[in-house]
PDB file of C-alpha atoms in Angstrom:
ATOM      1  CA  UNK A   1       2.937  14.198   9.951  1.00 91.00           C
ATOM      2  CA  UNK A   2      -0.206  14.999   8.144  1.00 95.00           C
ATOM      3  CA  UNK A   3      -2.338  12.642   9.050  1.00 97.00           C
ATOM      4  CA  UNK A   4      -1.044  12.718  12.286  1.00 98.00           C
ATOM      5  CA  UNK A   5      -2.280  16.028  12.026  1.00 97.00           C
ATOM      6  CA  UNK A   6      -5.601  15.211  10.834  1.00 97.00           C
ATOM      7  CA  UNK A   7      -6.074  12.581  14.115  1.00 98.00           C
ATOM      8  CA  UNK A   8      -5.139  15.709  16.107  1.00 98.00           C
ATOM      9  CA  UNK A   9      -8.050  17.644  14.521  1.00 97.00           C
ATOM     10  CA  UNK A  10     -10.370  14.592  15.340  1.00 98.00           C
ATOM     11  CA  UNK A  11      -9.852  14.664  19.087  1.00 98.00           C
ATOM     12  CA  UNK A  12     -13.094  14.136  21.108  1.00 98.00           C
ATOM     13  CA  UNK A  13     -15.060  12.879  18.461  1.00 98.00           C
ATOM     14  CA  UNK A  14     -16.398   9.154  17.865  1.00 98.00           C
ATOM     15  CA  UNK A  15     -14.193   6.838  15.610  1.00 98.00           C
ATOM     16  CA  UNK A  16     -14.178   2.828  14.783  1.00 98.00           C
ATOM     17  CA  UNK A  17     -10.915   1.457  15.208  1.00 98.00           C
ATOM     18  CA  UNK A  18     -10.967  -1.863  13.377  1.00 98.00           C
ATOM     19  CA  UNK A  19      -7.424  -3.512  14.220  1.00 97.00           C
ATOM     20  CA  UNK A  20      -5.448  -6.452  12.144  1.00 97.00           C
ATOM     21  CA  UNK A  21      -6.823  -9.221  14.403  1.00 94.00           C
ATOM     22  CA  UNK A  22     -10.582  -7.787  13.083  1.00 94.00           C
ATOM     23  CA  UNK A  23     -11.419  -6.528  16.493  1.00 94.00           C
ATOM     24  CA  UNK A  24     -13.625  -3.395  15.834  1.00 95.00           C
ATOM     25  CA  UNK A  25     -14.209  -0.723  18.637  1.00 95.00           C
ATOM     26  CA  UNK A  26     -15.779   2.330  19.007  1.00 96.00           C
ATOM     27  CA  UNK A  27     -14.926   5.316  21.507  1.00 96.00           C
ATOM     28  CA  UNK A  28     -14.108   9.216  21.384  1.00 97.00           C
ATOM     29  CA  UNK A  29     -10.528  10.018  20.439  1.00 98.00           C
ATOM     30  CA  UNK A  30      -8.847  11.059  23.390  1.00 97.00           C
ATOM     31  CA  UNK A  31      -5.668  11.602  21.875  1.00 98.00           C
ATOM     32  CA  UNK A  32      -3.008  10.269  19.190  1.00 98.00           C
ATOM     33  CA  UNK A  33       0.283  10.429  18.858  1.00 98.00           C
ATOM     34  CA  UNK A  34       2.998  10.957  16.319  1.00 97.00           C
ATOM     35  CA  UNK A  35       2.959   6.747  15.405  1.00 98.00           C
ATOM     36  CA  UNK A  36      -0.796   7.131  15.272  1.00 98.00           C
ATOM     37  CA  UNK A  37      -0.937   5.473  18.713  1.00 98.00           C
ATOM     38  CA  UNK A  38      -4.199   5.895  19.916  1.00 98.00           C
ATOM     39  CA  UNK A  39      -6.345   6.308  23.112  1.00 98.00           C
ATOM     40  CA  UNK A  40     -10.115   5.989  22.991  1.00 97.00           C
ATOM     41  CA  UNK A  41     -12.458   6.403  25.735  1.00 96.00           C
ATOM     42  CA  UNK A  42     -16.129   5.413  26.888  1.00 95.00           C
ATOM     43  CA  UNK A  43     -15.319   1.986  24.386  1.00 95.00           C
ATOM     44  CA  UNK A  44     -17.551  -0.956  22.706  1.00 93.00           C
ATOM     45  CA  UNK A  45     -16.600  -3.719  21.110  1.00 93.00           C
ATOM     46  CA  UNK A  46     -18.238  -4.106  17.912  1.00 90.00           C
ATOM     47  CA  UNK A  47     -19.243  -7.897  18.001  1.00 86.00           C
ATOM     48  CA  UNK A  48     -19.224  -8.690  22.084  1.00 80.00           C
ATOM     49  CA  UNK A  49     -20.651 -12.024  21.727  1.00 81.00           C
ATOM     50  CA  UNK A  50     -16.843 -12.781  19.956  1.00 82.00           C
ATOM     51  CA  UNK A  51     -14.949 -10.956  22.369  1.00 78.00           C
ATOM     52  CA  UNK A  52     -16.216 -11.275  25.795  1.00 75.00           C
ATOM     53  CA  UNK A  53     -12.887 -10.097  27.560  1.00 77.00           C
ATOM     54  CA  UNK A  54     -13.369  -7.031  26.235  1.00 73.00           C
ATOM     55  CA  UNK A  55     -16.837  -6.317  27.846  1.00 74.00           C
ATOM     56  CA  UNK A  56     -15.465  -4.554  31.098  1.00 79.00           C
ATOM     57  CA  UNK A  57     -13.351  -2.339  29.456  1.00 80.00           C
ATOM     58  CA  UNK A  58     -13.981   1.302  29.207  1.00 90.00           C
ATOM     59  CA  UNK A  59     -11.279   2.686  27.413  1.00 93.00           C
ATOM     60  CA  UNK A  60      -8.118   1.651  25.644  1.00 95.00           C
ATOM     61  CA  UNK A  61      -4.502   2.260  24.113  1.00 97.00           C
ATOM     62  CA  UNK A  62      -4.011   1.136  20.852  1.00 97.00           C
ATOM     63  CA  UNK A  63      -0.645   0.876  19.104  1.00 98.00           C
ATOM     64  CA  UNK A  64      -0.608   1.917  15.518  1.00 98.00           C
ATOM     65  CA  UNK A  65       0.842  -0.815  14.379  1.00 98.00           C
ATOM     66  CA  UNK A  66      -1.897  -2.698  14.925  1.00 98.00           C
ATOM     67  CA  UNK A  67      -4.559  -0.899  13.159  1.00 98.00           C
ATOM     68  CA  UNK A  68      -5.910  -1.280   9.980  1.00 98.00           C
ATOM     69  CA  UNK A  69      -8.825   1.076  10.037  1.00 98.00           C
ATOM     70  CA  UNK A  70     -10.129   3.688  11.219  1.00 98.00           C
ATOM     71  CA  UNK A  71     -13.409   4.987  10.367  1.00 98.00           C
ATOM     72  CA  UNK A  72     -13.925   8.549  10.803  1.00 98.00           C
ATOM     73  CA  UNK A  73     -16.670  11.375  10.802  1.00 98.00           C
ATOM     74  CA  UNK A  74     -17.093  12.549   7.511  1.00 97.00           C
ATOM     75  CA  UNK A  75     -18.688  15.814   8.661  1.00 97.00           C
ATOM     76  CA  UNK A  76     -15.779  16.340  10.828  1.00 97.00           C
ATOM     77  CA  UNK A  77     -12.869  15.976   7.419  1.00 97.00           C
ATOM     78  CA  UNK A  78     -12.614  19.006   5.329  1.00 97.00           C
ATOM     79  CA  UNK A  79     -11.451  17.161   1.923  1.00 97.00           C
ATOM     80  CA  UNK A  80     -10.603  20.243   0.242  1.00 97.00           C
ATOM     81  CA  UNK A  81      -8.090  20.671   2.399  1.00 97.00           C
ATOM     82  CA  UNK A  82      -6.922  17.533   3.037  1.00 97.00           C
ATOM     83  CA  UNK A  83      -6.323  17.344  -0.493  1.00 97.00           C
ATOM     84  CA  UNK A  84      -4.127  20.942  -0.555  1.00 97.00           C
ATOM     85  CA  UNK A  85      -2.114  19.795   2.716  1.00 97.00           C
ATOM     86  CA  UNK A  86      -1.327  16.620   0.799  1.00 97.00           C
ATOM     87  CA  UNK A  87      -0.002  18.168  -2.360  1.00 96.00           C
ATOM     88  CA  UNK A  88       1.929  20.490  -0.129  1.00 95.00           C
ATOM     89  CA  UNK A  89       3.730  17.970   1.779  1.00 93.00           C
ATOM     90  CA  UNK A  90       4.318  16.119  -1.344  1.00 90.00           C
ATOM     91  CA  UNK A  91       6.175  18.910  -2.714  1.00 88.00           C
ATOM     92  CA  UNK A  92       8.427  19.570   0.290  1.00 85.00           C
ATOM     93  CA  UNK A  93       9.427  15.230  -0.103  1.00 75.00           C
ATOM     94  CA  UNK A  94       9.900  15.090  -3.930  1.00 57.00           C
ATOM     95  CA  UNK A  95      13.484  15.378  -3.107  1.00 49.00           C
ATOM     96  CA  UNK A  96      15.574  11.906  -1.700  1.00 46.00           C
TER      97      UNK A  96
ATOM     98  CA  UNK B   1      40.494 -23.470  -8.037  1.00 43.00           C
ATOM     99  CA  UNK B   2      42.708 -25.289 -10.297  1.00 46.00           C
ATOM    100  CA  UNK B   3      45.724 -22.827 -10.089  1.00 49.00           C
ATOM    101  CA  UNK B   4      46.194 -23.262  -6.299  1.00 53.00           C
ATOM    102  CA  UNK B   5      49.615 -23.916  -7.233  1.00 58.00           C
ATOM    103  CA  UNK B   6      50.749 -20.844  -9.076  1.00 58.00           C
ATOM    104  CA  UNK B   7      51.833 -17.719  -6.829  1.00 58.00           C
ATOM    105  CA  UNK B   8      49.805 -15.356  -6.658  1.00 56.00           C
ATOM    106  CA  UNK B   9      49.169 -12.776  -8.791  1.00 54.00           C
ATOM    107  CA  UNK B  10      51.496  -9.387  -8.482  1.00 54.00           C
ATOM    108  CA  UNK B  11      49.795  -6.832  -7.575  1.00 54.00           C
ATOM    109  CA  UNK B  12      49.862  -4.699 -10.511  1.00 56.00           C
ATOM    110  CA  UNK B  13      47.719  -7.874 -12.075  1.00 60.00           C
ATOM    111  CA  UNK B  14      44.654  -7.360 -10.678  1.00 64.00           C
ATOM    112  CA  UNK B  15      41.800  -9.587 -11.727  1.00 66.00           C
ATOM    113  CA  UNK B  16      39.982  -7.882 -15.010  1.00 62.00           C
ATOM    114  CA  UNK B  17      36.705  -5.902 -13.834  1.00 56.00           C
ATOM    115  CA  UNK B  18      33.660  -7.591 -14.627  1.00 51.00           C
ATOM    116  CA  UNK B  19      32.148  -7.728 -17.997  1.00 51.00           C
ATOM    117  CA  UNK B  20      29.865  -4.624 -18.386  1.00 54.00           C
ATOM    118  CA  UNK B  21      26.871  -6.648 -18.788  1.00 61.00           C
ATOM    119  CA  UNK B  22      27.117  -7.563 -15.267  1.00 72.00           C
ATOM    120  CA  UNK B  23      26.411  -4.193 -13.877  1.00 87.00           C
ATOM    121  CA  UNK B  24      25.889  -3.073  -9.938  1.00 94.00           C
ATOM    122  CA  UNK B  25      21.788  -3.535  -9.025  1.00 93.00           C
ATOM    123  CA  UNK B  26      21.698   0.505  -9.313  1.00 91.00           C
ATOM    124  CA  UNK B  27      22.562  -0.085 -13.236  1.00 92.00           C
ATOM    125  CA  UNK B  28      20.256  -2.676 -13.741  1.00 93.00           C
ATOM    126  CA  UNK B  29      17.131  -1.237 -12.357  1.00 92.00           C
ATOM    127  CA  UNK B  30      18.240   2.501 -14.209  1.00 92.00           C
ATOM    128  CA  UNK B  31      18.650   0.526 -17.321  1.00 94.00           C
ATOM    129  CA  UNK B  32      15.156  -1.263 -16.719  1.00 95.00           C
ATOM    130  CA  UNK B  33      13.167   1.551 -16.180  1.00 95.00           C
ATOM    131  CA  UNK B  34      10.741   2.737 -19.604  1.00 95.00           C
ATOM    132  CA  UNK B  35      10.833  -1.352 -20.046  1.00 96.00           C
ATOM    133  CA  UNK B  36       9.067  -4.110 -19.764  1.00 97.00           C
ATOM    134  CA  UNK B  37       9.150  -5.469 -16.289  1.00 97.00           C
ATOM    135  CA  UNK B  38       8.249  -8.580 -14.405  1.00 97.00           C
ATOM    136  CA  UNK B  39       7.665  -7.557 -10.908  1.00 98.00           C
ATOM    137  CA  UNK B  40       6.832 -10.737  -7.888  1.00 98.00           C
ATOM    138  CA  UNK B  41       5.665  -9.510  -4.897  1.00 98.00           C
ATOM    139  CA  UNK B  42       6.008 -12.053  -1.657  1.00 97.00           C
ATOM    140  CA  UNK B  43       3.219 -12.978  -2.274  1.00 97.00           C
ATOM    141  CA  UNK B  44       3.821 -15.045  -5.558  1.00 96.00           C
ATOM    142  CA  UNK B  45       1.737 -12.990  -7.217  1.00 97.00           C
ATOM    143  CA  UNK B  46       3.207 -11.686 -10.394  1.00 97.00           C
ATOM    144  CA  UNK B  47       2.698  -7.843 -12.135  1.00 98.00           C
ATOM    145  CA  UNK B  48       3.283  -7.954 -15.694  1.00 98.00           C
ATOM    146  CA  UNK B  49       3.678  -4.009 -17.778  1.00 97.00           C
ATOM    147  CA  UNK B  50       6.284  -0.889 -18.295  1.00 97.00           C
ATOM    148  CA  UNK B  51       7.935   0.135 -15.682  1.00 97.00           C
ATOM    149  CA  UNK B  52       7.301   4.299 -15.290  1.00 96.00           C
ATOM    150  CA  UNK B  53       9.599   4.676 -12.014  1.00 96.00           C
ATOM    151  CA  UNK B  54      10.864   3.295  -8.692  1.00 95.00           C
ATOM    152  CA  UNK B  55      12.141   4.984  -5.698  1.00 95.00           C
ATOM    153  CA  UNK B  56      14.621   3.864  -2.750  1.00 94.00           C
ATOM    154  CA  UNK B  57      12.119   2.077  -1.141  1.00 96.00           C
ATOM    155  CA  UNK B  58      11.356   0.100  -4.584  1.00 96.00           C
ATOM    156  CA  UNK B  59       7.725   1.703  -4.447  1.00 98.00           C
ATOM    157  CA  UNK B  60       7.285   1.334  -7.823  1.00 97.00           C
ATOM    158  CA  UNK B  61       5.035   2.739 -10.267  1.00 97.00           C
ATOM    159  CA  UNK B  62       3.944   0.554 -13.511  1.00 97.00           C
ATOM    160  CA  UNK B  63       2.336   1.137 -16.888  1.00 96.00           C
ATOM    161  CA  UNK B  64      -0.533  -1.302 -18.839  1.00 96.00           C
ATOM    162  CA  UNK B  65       0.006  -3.171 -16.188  1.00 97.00           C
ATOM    163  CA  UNK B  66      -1.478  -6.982 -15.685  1.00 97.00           C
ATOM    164  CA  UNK B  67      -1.926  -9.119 -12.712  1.00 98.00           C
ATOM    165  CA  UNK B  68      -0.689 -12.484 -12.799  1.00 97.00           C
ATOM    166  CA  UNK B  69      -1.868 -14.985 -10.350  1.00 96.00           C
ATOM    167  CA  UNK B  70      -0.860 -18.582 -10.778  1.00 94.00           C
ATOM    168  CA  UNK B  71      -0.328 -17.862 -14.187  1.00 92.00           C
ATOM    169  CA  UNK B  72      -3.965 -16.408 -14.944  1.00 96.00           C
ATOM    170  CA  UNK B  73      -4.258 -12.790 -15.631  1.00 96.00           C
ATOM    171  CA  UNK B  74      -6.274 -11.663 -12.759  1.00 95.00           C
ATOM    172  CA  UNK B  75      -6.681  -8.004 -13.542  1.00 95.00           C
ATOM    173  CA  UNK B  76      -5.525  -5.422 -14.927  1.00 96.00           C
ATOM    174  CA  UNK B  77      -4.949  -1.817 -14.489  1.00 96.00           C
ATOM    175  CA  UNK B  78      -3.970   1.530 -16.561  1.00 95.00           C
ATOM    176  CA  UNK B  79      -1.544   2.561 -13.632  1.00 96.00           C
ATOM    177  CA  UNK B  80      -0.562   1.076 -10.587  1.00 97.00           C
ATOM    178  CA  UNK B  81       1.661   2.157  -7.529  1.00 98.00           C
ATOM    179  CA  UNK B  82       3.146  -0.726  -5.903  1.00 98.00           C
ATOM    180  CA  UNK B  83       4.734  -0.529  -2.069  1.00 98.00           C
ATOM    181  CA  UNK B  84       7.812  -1.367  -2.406  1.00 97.00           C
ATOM    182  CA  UNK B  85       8.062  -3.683   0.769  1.00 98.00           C
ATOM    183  CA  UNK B  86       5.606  -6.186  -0.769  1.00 98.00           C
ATOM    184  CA  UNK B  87       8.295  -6.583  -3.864  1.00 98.00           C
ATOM    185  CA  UNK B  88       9.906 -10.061  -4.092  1.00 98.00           C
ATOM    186  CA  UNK B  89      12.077  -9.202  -6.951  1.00 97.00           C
ATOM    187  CA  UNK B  90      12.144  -7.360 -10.804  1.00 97.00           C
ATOM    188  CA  UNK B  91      12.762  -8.992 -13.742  1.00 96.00           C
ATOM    189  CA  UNK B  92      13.606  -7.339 -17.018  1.00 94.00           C
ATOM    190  CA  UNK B  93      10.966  -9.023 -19.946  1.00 93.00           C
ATOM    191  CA  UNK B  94      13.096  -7.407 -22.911  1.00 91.00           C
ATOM    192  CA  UNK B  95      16.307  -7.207 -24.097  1.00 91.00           C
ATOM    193  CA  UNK B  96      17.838  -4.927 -21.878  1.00 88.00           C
TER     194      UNK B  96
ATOM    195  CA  UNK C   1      -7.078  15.667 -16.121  1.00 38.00           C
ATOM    196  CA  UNK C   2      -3.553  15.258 -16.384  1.00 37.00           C
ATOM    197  CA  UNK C   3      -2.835  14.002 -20.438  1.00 38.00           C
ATOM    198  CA  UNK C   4       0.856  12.742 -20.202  1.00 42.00           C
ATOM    199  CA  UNK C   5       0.398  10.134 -17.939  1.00 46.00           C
ATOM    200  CA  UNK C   6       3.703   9.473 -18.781  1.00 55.00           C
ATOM    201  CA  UNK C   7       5.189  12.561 -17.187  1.00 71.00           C
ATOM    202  CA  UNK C   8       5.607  10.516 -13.958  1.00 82.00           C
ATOM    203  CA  UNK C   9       9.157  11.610 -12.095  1.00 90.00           C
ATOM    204  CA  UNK C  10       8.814   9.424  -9.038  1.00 94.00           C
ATOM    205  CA  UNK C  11       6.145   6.278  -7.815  1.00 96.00           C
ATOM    206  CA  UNK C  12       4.119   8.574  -6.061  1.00 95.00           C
ATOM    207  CA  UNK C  13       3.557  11.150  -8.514  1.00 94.00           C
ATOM    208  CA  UNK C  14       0.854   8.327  -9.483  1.00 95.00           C
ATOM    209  CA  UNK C  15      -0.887   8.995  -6.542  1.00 96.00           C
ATOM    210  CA  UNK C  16      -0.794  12.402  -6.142  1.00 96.00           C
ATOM    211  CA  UNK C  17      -1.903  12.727  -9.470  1.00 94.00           C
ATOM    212  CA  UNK C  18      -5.178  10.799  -8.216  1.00 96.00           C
ATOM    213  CA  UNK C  19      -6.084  13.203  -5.123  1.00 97.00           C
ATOM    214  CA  UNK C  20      -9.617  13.387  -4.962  1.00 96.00           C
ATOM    215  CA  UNK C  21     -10.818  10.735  -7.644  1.00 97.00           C
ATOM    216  CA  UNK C  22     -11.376   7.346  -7.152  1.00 97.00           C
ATOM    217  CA  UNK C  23      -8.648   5.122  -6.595  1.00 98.00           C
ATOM    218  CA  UNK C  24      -8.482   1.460  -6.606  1.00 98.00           C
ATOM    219  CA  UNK C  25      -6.314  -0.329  -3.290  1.00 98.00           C
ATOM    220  CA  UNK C  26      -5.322  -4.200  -2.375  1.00 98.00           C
ATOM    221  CA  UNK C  27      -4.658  -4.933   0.866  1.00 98.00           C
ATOM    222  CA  UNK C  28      -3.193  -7.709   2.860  1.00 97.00           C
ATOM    223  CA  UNK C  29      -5.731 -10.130   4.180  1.00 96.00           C
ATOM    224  CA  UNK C  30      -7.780 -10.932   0.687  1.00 95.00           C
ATOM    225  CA  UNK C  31      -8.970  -7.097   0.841  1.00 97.00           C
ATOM    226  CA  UNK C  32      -9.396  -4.671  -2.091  1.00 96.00           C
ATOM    227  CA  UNK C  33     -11.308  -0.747  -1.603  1.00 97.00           C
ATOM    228  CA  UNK C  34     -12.125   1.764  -4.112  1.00 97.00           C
ATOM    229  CA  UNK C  35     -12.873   4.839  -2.585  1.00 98.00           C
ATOM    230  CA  UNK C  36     -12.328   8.807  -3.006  1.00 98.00           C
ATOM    231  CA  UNK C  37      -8.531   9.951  -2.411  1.00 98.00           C
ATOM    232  CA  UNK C  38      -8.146  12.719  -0.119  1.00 98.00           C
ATOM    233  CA  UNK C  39      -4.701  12.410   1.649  1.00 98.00           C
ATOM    234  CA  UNK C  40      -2.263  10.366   1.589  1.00 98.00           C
ATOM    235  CA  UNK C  41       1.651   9.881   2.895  1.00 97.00           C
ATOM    236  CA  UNK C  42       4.974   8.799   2.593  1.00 96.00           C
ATOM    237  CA  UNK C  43       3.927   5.374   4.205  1.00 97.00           C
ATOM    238  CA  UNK C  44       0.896   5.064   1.849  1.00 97.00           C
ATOM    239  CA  UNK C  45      -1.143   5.873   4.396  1.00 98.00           C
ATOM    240  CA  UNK C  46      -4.707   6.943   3.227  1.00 98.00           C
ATOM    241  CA  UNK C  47      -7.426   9.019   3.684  1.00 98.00           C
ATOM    242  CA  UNK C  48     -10.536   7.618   1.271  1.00 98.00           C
ATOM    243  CA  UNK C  49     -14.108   8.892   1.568  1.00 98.00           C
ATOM    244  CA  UNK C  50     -17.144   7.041  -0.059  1.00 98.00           C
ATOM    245  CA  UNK C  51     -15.483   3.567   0.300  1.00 98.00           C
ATOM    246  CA  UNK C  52     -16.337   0.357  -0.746  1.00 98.00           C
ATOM    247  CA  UNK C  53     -14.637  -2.450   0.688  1.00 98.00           C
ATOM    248  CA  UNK C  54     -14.525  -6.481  -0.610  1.00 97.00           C
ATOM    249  CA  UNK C  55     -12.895  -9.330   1.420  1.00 97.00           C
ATOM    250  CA  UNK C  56     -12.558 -12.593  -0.784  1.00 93.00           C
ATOM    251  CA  UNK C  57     -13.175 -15.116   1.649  1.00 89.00           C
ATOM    252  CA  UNK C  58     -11.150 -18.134  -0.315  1.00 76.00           C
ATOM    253  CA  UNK C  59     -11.727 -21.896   0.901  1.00 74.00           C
ATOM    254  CA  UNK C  60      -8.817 -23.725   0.038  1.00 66.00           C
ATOM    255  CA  UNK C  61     -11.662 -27.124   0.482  1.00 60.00           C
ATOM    256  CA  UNK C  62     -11.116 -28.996  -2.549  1.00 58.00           C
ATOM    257  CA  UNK C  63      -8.160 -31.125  -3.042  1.00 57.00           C
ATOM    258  CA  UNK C  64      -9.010 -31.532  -6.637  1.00 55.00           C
ATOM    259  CA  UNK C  65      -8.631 -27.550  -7.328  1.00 53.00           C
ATOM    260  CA  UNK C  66      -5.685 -26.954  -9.676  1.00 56.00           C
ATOM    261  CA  UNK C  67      -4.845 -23.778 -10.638  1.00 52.00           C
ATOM    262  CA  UNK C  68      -6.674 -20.817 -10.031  1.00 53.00           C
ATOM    263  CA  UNK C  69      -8.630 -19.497  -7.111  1.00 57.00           C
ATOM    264  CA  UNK C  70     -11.508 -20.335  -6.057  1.00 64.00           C
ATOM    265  CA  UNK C  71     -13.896 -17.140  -4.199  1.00 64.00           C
ATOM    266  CA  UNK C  72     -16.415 -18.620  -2.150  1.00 78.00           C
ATOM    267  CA  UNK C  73     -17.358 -15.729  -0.808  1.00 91.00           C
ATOM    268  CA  UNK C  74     -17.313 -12.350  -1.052  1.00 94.00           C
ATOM    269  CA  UNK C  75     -18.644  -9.829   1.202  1.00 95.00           C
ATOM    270  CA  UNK C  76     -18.697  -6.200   0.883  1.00 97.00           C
ATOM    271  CA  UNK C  77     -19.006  -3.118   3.019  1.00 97.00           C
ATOM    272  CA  UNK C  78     -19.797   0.733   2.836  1.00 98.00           C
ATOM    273  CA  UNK C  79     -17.794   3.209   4.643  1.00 98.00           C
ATOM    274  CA  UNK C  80     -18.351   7.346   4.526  1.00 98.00           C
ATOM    275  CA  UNK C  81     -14.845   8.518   5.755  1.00 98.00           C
ATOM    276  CA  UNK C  82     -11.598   5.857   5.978  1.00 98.00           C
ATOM    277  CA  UNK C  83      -8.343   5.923   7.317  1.00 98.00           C
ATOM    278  CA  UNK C  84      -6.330   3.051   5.970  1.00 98.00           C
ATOM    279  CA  UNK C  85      -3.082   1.975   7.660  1.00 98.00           C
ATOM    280  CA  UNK C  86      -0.279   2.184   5.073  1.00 98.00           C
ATOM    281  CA  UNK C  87       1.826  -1.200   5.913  1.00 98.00           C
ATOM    282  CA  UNK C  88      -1.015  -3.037   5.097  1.00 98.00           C
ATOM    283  CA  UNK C  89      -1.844  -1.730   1.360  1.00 98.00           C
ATOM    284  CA  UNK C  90       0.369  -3.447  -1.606  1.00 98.00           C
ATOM    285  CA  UNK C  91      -1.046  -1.848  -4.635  1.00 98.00           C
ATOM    286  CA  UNK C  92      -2.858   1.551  -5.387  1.00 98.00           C
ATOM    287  CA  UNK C  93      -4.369   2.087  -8.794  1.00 97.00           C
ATOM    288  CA  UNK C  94      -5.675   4.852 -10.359  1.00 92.00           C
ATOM    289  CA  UNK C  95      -8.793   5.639 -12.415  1.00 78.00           C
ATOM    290  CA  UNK C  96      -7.943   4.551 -16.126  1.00 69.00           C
ATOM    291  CA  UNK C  97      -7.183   7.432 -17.971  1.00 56.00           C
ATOM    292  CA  UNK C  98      -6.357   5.797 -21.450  1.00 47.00           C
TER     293      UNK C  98
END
């Protein structure tokens, strides 16, 4: 739920979505959802010359489950309080 | 197997429970806990230290713990959190 | 930072004990990071800034190789702000603090 959370605050601005097939693209986060589903918009493909299909498409859905990166804006990610929402989630799962 | 000719057993003879040593999987991973554990991930790749904790999932967390990779210590690490989905099996490397 | 290391309760006290230092993490796929924890969840999901990510790149060429790996190459890669996928990561380790 937190980093869901996190995505949510990232809406609109620029990410790299590098998926498990190493397919790496580029858009503004349109929106995510709570399995970190994501759409991106105004798209490129990383390396075009290895993935020519992709060349005509302008933007995407991407299932979660097949990410395994996603590079975001660092000026855009308070750590500080990434760092207190984490502890504080922690706390409320210590329990099973 | 060789008594298929005897009756049955009456019911107030039930077969004895099983030796203690041969406790339920809960008893053997609470007993193996502060000890030292081998622990093979799918992988084949072995983690050799003290075992700190586990969880349902069998996330588990390990102490002075060394990396074993066709039987050539690979690394080694102070801590280490392993995801529990990536564990083969554990196996107790003391007396229990 | 924290001196009984030992004091550990549940796996991932380990990692929350490591929020904002420098973690170590092997992934699936031949991939290791060490970056800056910031966040992470119940599905090891992670949030790492000032990452540094190496891919072995193994050739499995020789038939004569026995035992033991052999890394023909390794390449490496700087990233400011990472999210990393939980499923694929299989071991997190803290800094050393023996």
């Amino acid at each position: 739920m937190l980093i869901f959370s996190v995505f949510k605050t990232l809406t609109d601005q620029q990410v790299t979505v590098e998926l498990k097939n190493d397919l790496s693209i580029t858009g503004v986060l349109k929106s995510v959802d709570q399995f970190l589903n994501i759409r991106l918009d105004n798209i490129k493909v990383l390396d075009e010359a290895r993935h020519p299909h992709m060349m005509a498409v302008k933007n995407c859905f991407i299932r979660g489950s097949v990410v395994r990166y996603v590079q975001l804006p660092a000026e855009h990610v308070d750590t500080q309080l990434l760092e207190d929402a984490t502890r504080r989630e922690a706390l409320t799962q210590v329990k099973r | 197997m060789e008594d298929d000719n005897s009756p049955p057993p009456p019911p107030e003879q039930q077969p004895p429970p099983p030796p203690s040593h041969t406790g339920s999987p809960t008893d053997f991973l609470k007993g193996v806990v502060g000890k030292r554990v081998i622990v093979r991930l799918t992988s084949g790749v072995d983690y050799r230290g003290i075992l700190s904790c586990l969880d349902g999932y069998m996330n588990i967390a390990l102490e002075q713990t060394e990396e074993h990779v066709n039987g050539v210590v690979t690394n080694r690490y102070g801590d280490a959190f392993i995801r529990g989905n990536n564990v083969l099996y554990i196996s107790a490397d003391e007396p229990l | 930072m924290d001196p009984s290391s030992s004091g550990i309760q549940e796996p991932f006290d380990l990692i929350r004990l490591s929020l904002s230092e420098r973690v170590f993490v092997k992934l699936r796929g031949d991939r290791q990071l060490t970056g800056i924890l910031h966040a992470y969840d119940g599905h090891m999901n992670l949030i790492l800034s000032d990452v540094e990510e190496t891919i072995m790149i193994v050739e499995v060429d020789d038939e004569n190789a026995t035992a033991g790996p052999k890394t023909v190459n390794v390449a490496k890669r700087k990233m400011d702000m990472l999210f990393v996928r939980g499923d694929g990561v299989i071991l997190v380790s803290p800094p050393s603090r023996t």
